[in-house]
Amino acid sequence: LRLCQPFTMLPPAGHLLFLLLVMGTGGTVPRPWGPPRGCYAAEEAGERTFRCSQAGLSAVPTGIPNDTRKLYLDANRLASVPAGAFQHLPVLEELDLSHNILAHLSGAAFRGLAGTLRHLDLSANRLVSVPAEAFMGLQIQVNLSANPWRCDCALQEVLRLVRLAPGTGTGIVCGPGARADLVGQEFLPLAGEEELCGTGWGGAQRSTDVALLVTMGGWLALVVAYLAHYVWQNREETRRPLKRAPVLPVRSEDSSTLSTVV
Ligand SMILES: *[C@@H]1O[C@H](CO)[C@@H](O)[C@H](O)[C@H]1NC(C)=O
Ligand SMILES: *[C@@H]1O[C@H](CO)[C@@H](O)[C@H](O)[C@H]1NC(C)=O
């Protein structure tokens, strides 16, 4: 009877092993049941909230309820936000992505959230630059503190599109990738003084503007050159008969008067 006991224990042990295997994947593989590991849904101040803080996530988890208004993905290992990462959450108002290792944000990262998203926390990540397109059409308050910003044209454009969360005006500091004289400097006072999109070839829109200006300048120069050439040539042509015209009759007159005299 005692010999049989290990055999009767086998099926539960197998289940346990499977569970351990699934848990060992760190929650990146969506589980077919319930919320992602380390995440839980709650009702906070009457708002549907989904918390995945410190859940060891390396990707935005699937299985987030579509009625979620507040989503906490802070203190994970998220490295990037792909296009449309939250577009299946039509009523999302608040998104916390702080304390991750975010280095890349898609230009369409917040696609589908234009009408609803109000608060976005991107603080304490590894963001060097973010595409301004990602923030177009959004009416949001953001926290951009504690990132190694390159302090480029894109960041200046982002700051024109968003409002900063209260008290986060300081803390947007230029990182080692920034222009030498900007490293370690607070970005906000700088951005107020200097137009980063106007100098150099930083802004794509500015460079197309410059290209247009150069082309137009080229055409203008061509037209002016042609006009100058035309005027110069006409002057040459009008000068020649003018010089000859008074000379010829005088000679003929002279000769005629000479002949008549003679
Ligand atoms: C969530 O999905 C369900 C079923 O797919 C749908 O009936 C419901 O309207 C969705 N809720 C929201 C807020 O979009
Ligand atoms: C902004 O982010 C910093 C760093 O994570 C944090 O200390 C601060 O409390 C945040 N501020 C707001 C208003 O969320």
Short mmCIF file of C-alpha atoms and ligand atoms in Angstrom, two decimals:
data_model
loop_
_atom_site.label_atom_id
_atom_site.label_comp_id
_atom_site.label_asym_id
_atom_site.label_seq_id
_atom_site.Cartn_x
_atom_site.Cartn_y
_atom_site.Cartn_z
CA LEU A 1 0.00 0.00 0.00
CA ARG A 2 2.83 2.34 0.87
CA LEU A 3 4.52 1.57 -2.45
CA CYS A 4 1.43 2.76 -4.29
CA GLN A 5 1.42 6.18 -2.63
CA PRO A 6 4.19 7.80 -4.80
CA PHE A 7 2.27 6.76 -7.91
CA THR A 8 -0.95 8.35 -6.69
CA MET A 9 1.05 11.54 -5.99
CA LEU A 10 2.32 11.79 -9.59
CA PRO A 11 -0.49 13.71 -11.34
CA PRO A 12 -0.55 16.62 -8.78
CA ALA A 13 3.25 16.75 -8.89
CA GLY A 14 3.07 17.04 -12.68
CA HIS A 15 0.64 19.93 -12.38
CA LEU A 16 2.94 21.63 -9.90
CA LEU A 17 5.87 21.25 -12.27
CA PHE A 18 3.82 22.80 -15.11
CA LEU A 19 2.82 25.68 -12.85
CA LEU A 20 6.43 26.28 -11.85
CA LEU A 21 7.46 26.24 -15.52
CA VAL A 22 4.81 28.84 -16.42
CA MET A 23 5.76 31.01 -13.44
CA GLY A 24 9.42 30.70 -14.40
CA THR A 25 8.81 32.48 -17.70
CA GLY A 26 8.42 35.71 -15.75
CA GLY A 27 4.88 36.44 -16.88
CA THR A 28 5.85 37.33 -20.45
CA VAL A 29 3.91 34.34 -21.79
CA PRO A 30 0.22 35.10 -21.39
CA ARG A 31 -1.53 32.64 -19.13
CA PRO A 32 -4.77 31.24 -20.41
CA TRP A 33 -6.52 31.99 -17.11
CA GLY A 34 -6.84 35.05 -14.91
CA PRO A 35 -4.73 38.22 -15.00
CA PRO A 36 -0.99 38.15 -15.81
CA ARG A 37 1.19 36.99 -12.91
CA GLY A 38 1.96 39.74 -10.44
CA CYS A 39 -1.01 41.79 -11.65
CA TYR A 40 -4.36 42.36 -10.07
CA ALA A 41 -7.51 44.32 -10.86
CA ALA A 42 -9.04 46.58 -8.25
CA GLU A 43 -11.60 49.32 -7.83
CA GLU A 44 -9.82 52.46 -6.54
CA ALA A 45 -11.89 55.59 -5.85
CA GLY A 46 -14.56 54.20 -8.13
CA GLU A 47 -12.08 53.72 -11.02
CA ARG A 48 -11.25 50.36 -12.57
CA THR A 49 -7.55 49.97 -11.81
CA PHE A 50 -5.05 47.38 -12.96
CA ARG A 51 -1.81 47.09 -11.02
CA CYS A 52 1.28 45.27 -12.33
CA SER A 53 3.91 47.08 -10.25
CA GLN A 54 7.14 45.15 -9.65
CA ALA A 55 5.83 42.14 -11.54
CA GLY A 56 9.07 41.42 -13.41
CA LEU A 57 7.40 42.19 -16.75
CA SER A 58 9.58 42.64 -19.83
CA ALA A 59 6.64 43.37 -22.14
CA VAL A 60 3.22 45.00 -21.80
CA PRO A 61 1.10 42.07 -20.58
CA THR A 62 -1.95 40.80 -22.41
CA GLY A 63 -5.19 40.13 -20.61
CA ILE A 64 -5.63 43.65 -19.20
CA PRO A 65 -9.41 44.21 -18.80
CA ASN A 66 -10.72 46.59 -21.47
CA ASP A 67 -12.57 48.72 -18.88
CA THR A 68 -9.28 49.66 -17.11
CA ARG A 69 -9.00 53.39 -16.38
CA LYS A 70 -5.74 53.35 -14.44
CA LEU A 71 -2.85 51.09 -15.37
CA TYR A 72 0.28 50.72 -13.28
CA LEU A 73 3.21 49.06 -15.06
CA ASP A 74 5.88 50.76 -12.97
CA ALA A 75 9.03 49.10 -11.63
CA ASN A 76 9.27 46.38 -14.27
CA ARG A 77 11.78 45.62 -17.02
CA LEU A 78 9.95 47.17 -19.97
CA ALA A 79 12.50 48.30 -22.56
CA SER A 80 10.20 49.68 -25.25
CA VAL A 81 6.61 50.63 -25.94
CA PRO A 82 5.55 49.29 -29.36
CA ALA A 83 2.95 50.89 -31.65
CA GLY A 84 -0.61 50.54 -30.42
CA ALA A 85 0.48 48.91 -27.15
CA PHE A 86 -2.63 50.19 -25.34
CA GLN A 87 -5.12 50.62 -28.16
CA HIS A 88 -7.31 47.79 -26.77
CA LEU A 89 -7.93 49.91 -23.64
CA PRO A 90 -10.52 52.44 -24.89
CA VAL A 91 -11.13 54.17 -21.53
CA LEU A 92 -7.54 54.36 -20.20
CA GLU A 93 -6.98 57.67 -18.35
CA GLU A 94 -3.82 57.11 -16.36
CA LEU A 95 -0.71 55.16 -17.33
CA ASP A 96 2.33 54.66 -15.12
CA LEU A 97 5.44 53.41 -16.95
CA SER A 98 7.94 54.83 -14.47
CA HIS A 99 10.97 52.95 -13.11
CA ASN A 100 11.40 50.68 -16.11
CA ILE A 101 14.32 50.49 -18.56
CA LEU A 102 12.45 52.21 -21.40
CA ALA A 103 14.84 53.35 -24.11
CA HIS A 104 12.50 53.37 -27.11
CA LEU A 105 9.01 54.70 -27.58
CA SER A 106 7.16 54.11 -30.84
CA GLY A 107 5.72 57.17 -32.59
CA ALA A 108 2.36 55.37 -32.30
CA ALA A 109 2.87 54.09 -28.73
CA PHE A 110 -0.27 55.80 -27.46
CA ARG A 111 -2.41 55.29 -30.55
CA GLY A 112 -6.11 55.11 -29.74
CA LEU A 113 -5.80 56.98 -26.43
CA ALA A 114 -6.25 60.54 -27.74
CA GLY A 115 -9.72 60.98 -26.30
CA THR A 116 -9.09 59.49 -22.86
CA LEU A 117 -5.48 59.51 -21.62
CA ARG A 118 -4.84 62.33 -19.11
CA HIS A 119 -1.81 61.29 -17.06
CA LEU A 120 1.37 59.58 -18.23
CA ASP A 121 4.41 58.81 -16.11
CA LEU A 122 7.60 58.10 -18.07
CA SER A 123 9.96 59.08 -15.26
CA ALA A 124 13.00 57.11 -14.12
CA ASN A 125 13.67 55.31 -17.41
CA ARG A 126 16.49 55.32 -19.97
CA LEU A 127 14.86 57.63 -22.49
CA VAL A 128 17.36 59.63 -24.52
CA SER A 129 14.80 60.93 -27.01
CA VAL A 130 11.12 60.33 -27.77
CA PRO A 131 9.31 60.92 -31.06
CA ALA A 132 7.06 64.01 -30.85
CA GLU A 133 4.47 62.17 -32.98
CA ALA A 134 3.74 59.92 -30.01
CA PHE A 135 2.26 62.91 -28.16
CA MET A 136 0.36 64.58 -30.98
CA GLY A 137 -3.37 64.88 -30.38
CA LEU A 138 -3.05 63.90 -26.72
CA GLN A 139 -4.25 66.21 -23.95
CA ILE A 140 -1.94 64.89 -21.25
CA GLN A 141 0.07 65.71 -18.22
CA VAL A 142 3.40 63.90 -18.17
CA ASN A 143 6.28 63.22 -15.84
CA LEU A 144 9.53 63.14 -17.84
CA SER A 145 11.92 63.35 -14.89
CA ALA A 146 14.99 61.19 -14.31
CA ASN A 147 15.85 60.15 -17.87
CA PRO A 148 19.20 60.64 -19.67
CA TRP A 149 17.71 63.08 -22.21
CA ARG A 150 19.70 64.11 -25.27
CA CYS A 151 17.86 67.45 -25.01
CA ASP A 152 17.16 67.66 -28.74
CA CYS A 153 14.56 69.21 -31.00
CA ALA A 154 12.16 66.28 -30.43
CA LEU A 155 12.13 66.86 -26.66
CA GLN A 156 11.53 70.57 -27.19
CA GLU A 157 8.59 69.76 -29.47
CA VAL A 158 7.19 67.28 -26.93
CA LEU A 159 7.27 69.98 -24.26
CA ARG A 160 5.17 72.18 -26.55
CA LEU A 161 2.58 69.41 -26.92
CA VAL A 162 2.15 68.33 -23.30
CA ARG A 163 1.75 69.78 -19.83
CA LEU A 164 4.20 68.77 -17.14
CA ALA A 165 2.92 67.21 -13.95
CA PRO A 166 3.08 69.72 -11.08
CA GLY A 167 6.53 69.83 -9.54
CA THR A 168 8.23 68.01 -12.41
CA GLY A 169 9.58 71.16 -14.08
CA THR A 170 12.92 70.40 -12.51
CA GLY A 171 14.29 66.92 -13.04
CA ILE A 172 14.36 66.93 -16.85
CA VAL A 173 18.14 66.90 -17.02
CA CYS A 174 20.32 66.44 -20.13
CA GLY A 175 22.21 63.14 -20.12
CA PRO A 176 25.64 62.14 -21.47
CA GLY A 177 24.29 61.93 -25.05
CA ALA A 178 23.49 65.64 -25.11
CA ARG A 179 25.59 68.43 -26.61
CA ALA A 180 28.68 68.91 -24.42
CA ASP A 181 27.59 72.26 -23.00
CA LEU A 182 24.14 70.88 -22.06
CA VAL A 183 25.17 67.72 -20.16
CA GLY A 184 23.93 67.86 -16.59
CA GLN A 185 21.81 70.97 -17.24
CA GLU A 186 18.11 71.36 -16.49
CA PHE A 187 16.33 71.30 -19.85
CA LEU A 188 13.36 73.58 -19.16
CA PRO A 189 15.24 76.90 -18.78
CA LEU A 190 17.38 75.94 -21.81
CA ALA A 191 14.37 75.11 -23.96
CA GLY A 192 12.91 78.52 -23.16
CA GLU A 193 16.03 80.32 -24.34
CA GLU A 194 17.31 78.33 -27.28
CA GLU A 195 15.49 77.15 -30.40
CA LEU A 196 16.82 73.61 -30.82
CA CYS A 197 14.69 72.86 -33.87
CA GLY A 198 15.89 75.91 -35.81
CA THR A 199 19.64 75.35 -35.69
CA GLY A 200 21.43 72.58 -37.55
CA TRP A 201 19.42 69.80 -39.08
CA GLY A 202 17.71 68.67 -35.91
CA GLY A 203 14.13 69.09 -36.98
CA ALA A 204 12.83 67.22 -39.99
CA GLN A 205 10.24 69.92 -40.66
CA ARG A 206 12.85 72.65 -40.42
CA SER A 207 15.17 70.87 -42.84
CA THR A 208 12.38 70.56 -45.44
CA ASP A 209 11.67 74.26 -44.92
CA VAL A 210 15.35 75.01 -45.52
CA ALA A 211 15.37 72.78 -48.62
CA LEU A 212 12.34 74.65 -49.95
CA LEU A 213 14.02 78.00 -49.30
CA VAL A 214 17.21 76.89 -51.05
CA THR A 215 15.23 75.67 -54.08
CA MET A 216 13.23 78.89 -54.25
CA GLY A 217 16.43 80.92 -53.87
CA GLY A 218 17.95 78.94 -56.73
CA TRP A 219 15.00 79.66 -59.02
CA LEU A 220 15.05 83.33 -58.09
CA ALA A 221 18.78 83.55 -58.86
CA LEU A 222 18.14 81.88 -62.22
CA VAL A 223 15.35 84.33 -63.10
CA VAL A 224 17.46 87.33 -62.01
CA ALA A 225 20.44 86.04 -64.02
CA TYR A 226 18.25 85.60 -67.11
CA LEU A 227 16.73 89.07 -66.71
CA ALA A 228 20.18 90.63 -66.28
CA HIS A 229 21.42 88.81 -69.36
CA TYR A 230 18.33 89.90 -71.34
CA VAL A 231 18.68 93.53 -70.30
CA TRP A 232 22.43 93.57 -71.03
CA GLN A 233 21.96 92.01 -74.47
CA ASN A 234 19.15 94.45 -75.33
CA ARG A 235 21.29 97.38 -74.30
CA GLU A 236 24.09 96.17 -76.60
CA GLU A 237 21.66 95.82 -79.46
CA THR A 238 20.05 99.24 -78.91
CA ARG A 239 23.44 100.90 -78.55
CA ARG A 240 24.79 99.77 -81.95
CA PRO A 241 22.11 101.29 -84.22
CA LEU A 242 22.01 104.41 -82.04
CA LYS A 243 25.72 105.00 -82.67
CA ARG A 244 25.47 104.34 -86.37
CA ALA A 245 22.20 106.18 -86.93
CA PRO A 246 23.45 109.70 -86.25
CA VAL A 247 26.74 108.98 -87.99
CA LEU A 248 25.32 107.80 -91.33
CA PRO A 249 23.02 110.71 -92.19
CA VAL A 250 25.70 113.18 -91.23
CA ARG A 251 28.11 111.54 -93.64
CA SER A 252 25.52 111.41 -96.40
CA GLU A 253 24.64 114.97 -95.73
CA ASP A 254 28.28 115.88 -95.69
CA SER A 255 28.87 114.03 -98.92
CA SER A 256 25.74 115.50 -100.48
CA THR A 257 26.65 118.99 -99.40
CA LEU A 258 30.15 118.30 -100.61
CA SER A 259 28.86 117.09 -103.93
CA THR A 260 26.54 120.04 -104.28
CA VAL A 261 29.32 122.36 -103.35
CA VAL A 262 31.59 120.59 -105.76
C1 LIG B 1 -14.99 45.29 -23.57
O1 LIG B 1 -15.16 44.13 -24.37
C2 LIG B 1 -16.48 43.63 -24.30
C3 LIG B 1 -16.53 42.29 -25.05
O2 LIG B 1 -15.52 42.20 -26.03
C4 LIG B 1 -17.45 44.65 -24.88
O3 LIG B 1 -18.77 44.17 -24.86
C5 LIG B 1 -17.34 45.94 -24.07
O4 LIG B 1 -18.15 46.95 -24.65
C6 LIG B 1 -15.88 46.41 -24.01
N1 LIG B 1 -15.80 47.53 -23.08
C7 LIG B 1 -15.28 48.70 -23.42
C8 LIG B 1 -15.19 49.72 -22.34
O5 LIG B 1 -14.88 48.93 -24.54
C1 LIG B 2 7.79 62.34 -11.24
O1 LIG B 2 8.79 61.34 -11.25
C2 LIG B 2 9.72 61.38 -10.20
C3 LIG B 2 10.75 60.27 -10.44
O2 LIG B 2 10.12 59.05 -10.64
C4 LIG B 2 8.98 61.21 -8.87
O3 LIG B 2 9.90 61.29 -7.82
C5 LIG B 2 7.91 62.30 -8.75
O4 LIG B 2 7.16 62.09 -7.59
C6 LIG B 2 6.99 62.27 -9.94
N1 LIG B 2 6.08 63.41 -9.85
C7 LIG B 2 4.77 63.34 -10.11
C8 LIG B 2 3.98 64.57 -9.92
O5 LIG B 2 4.24 62.31 -10.50
#
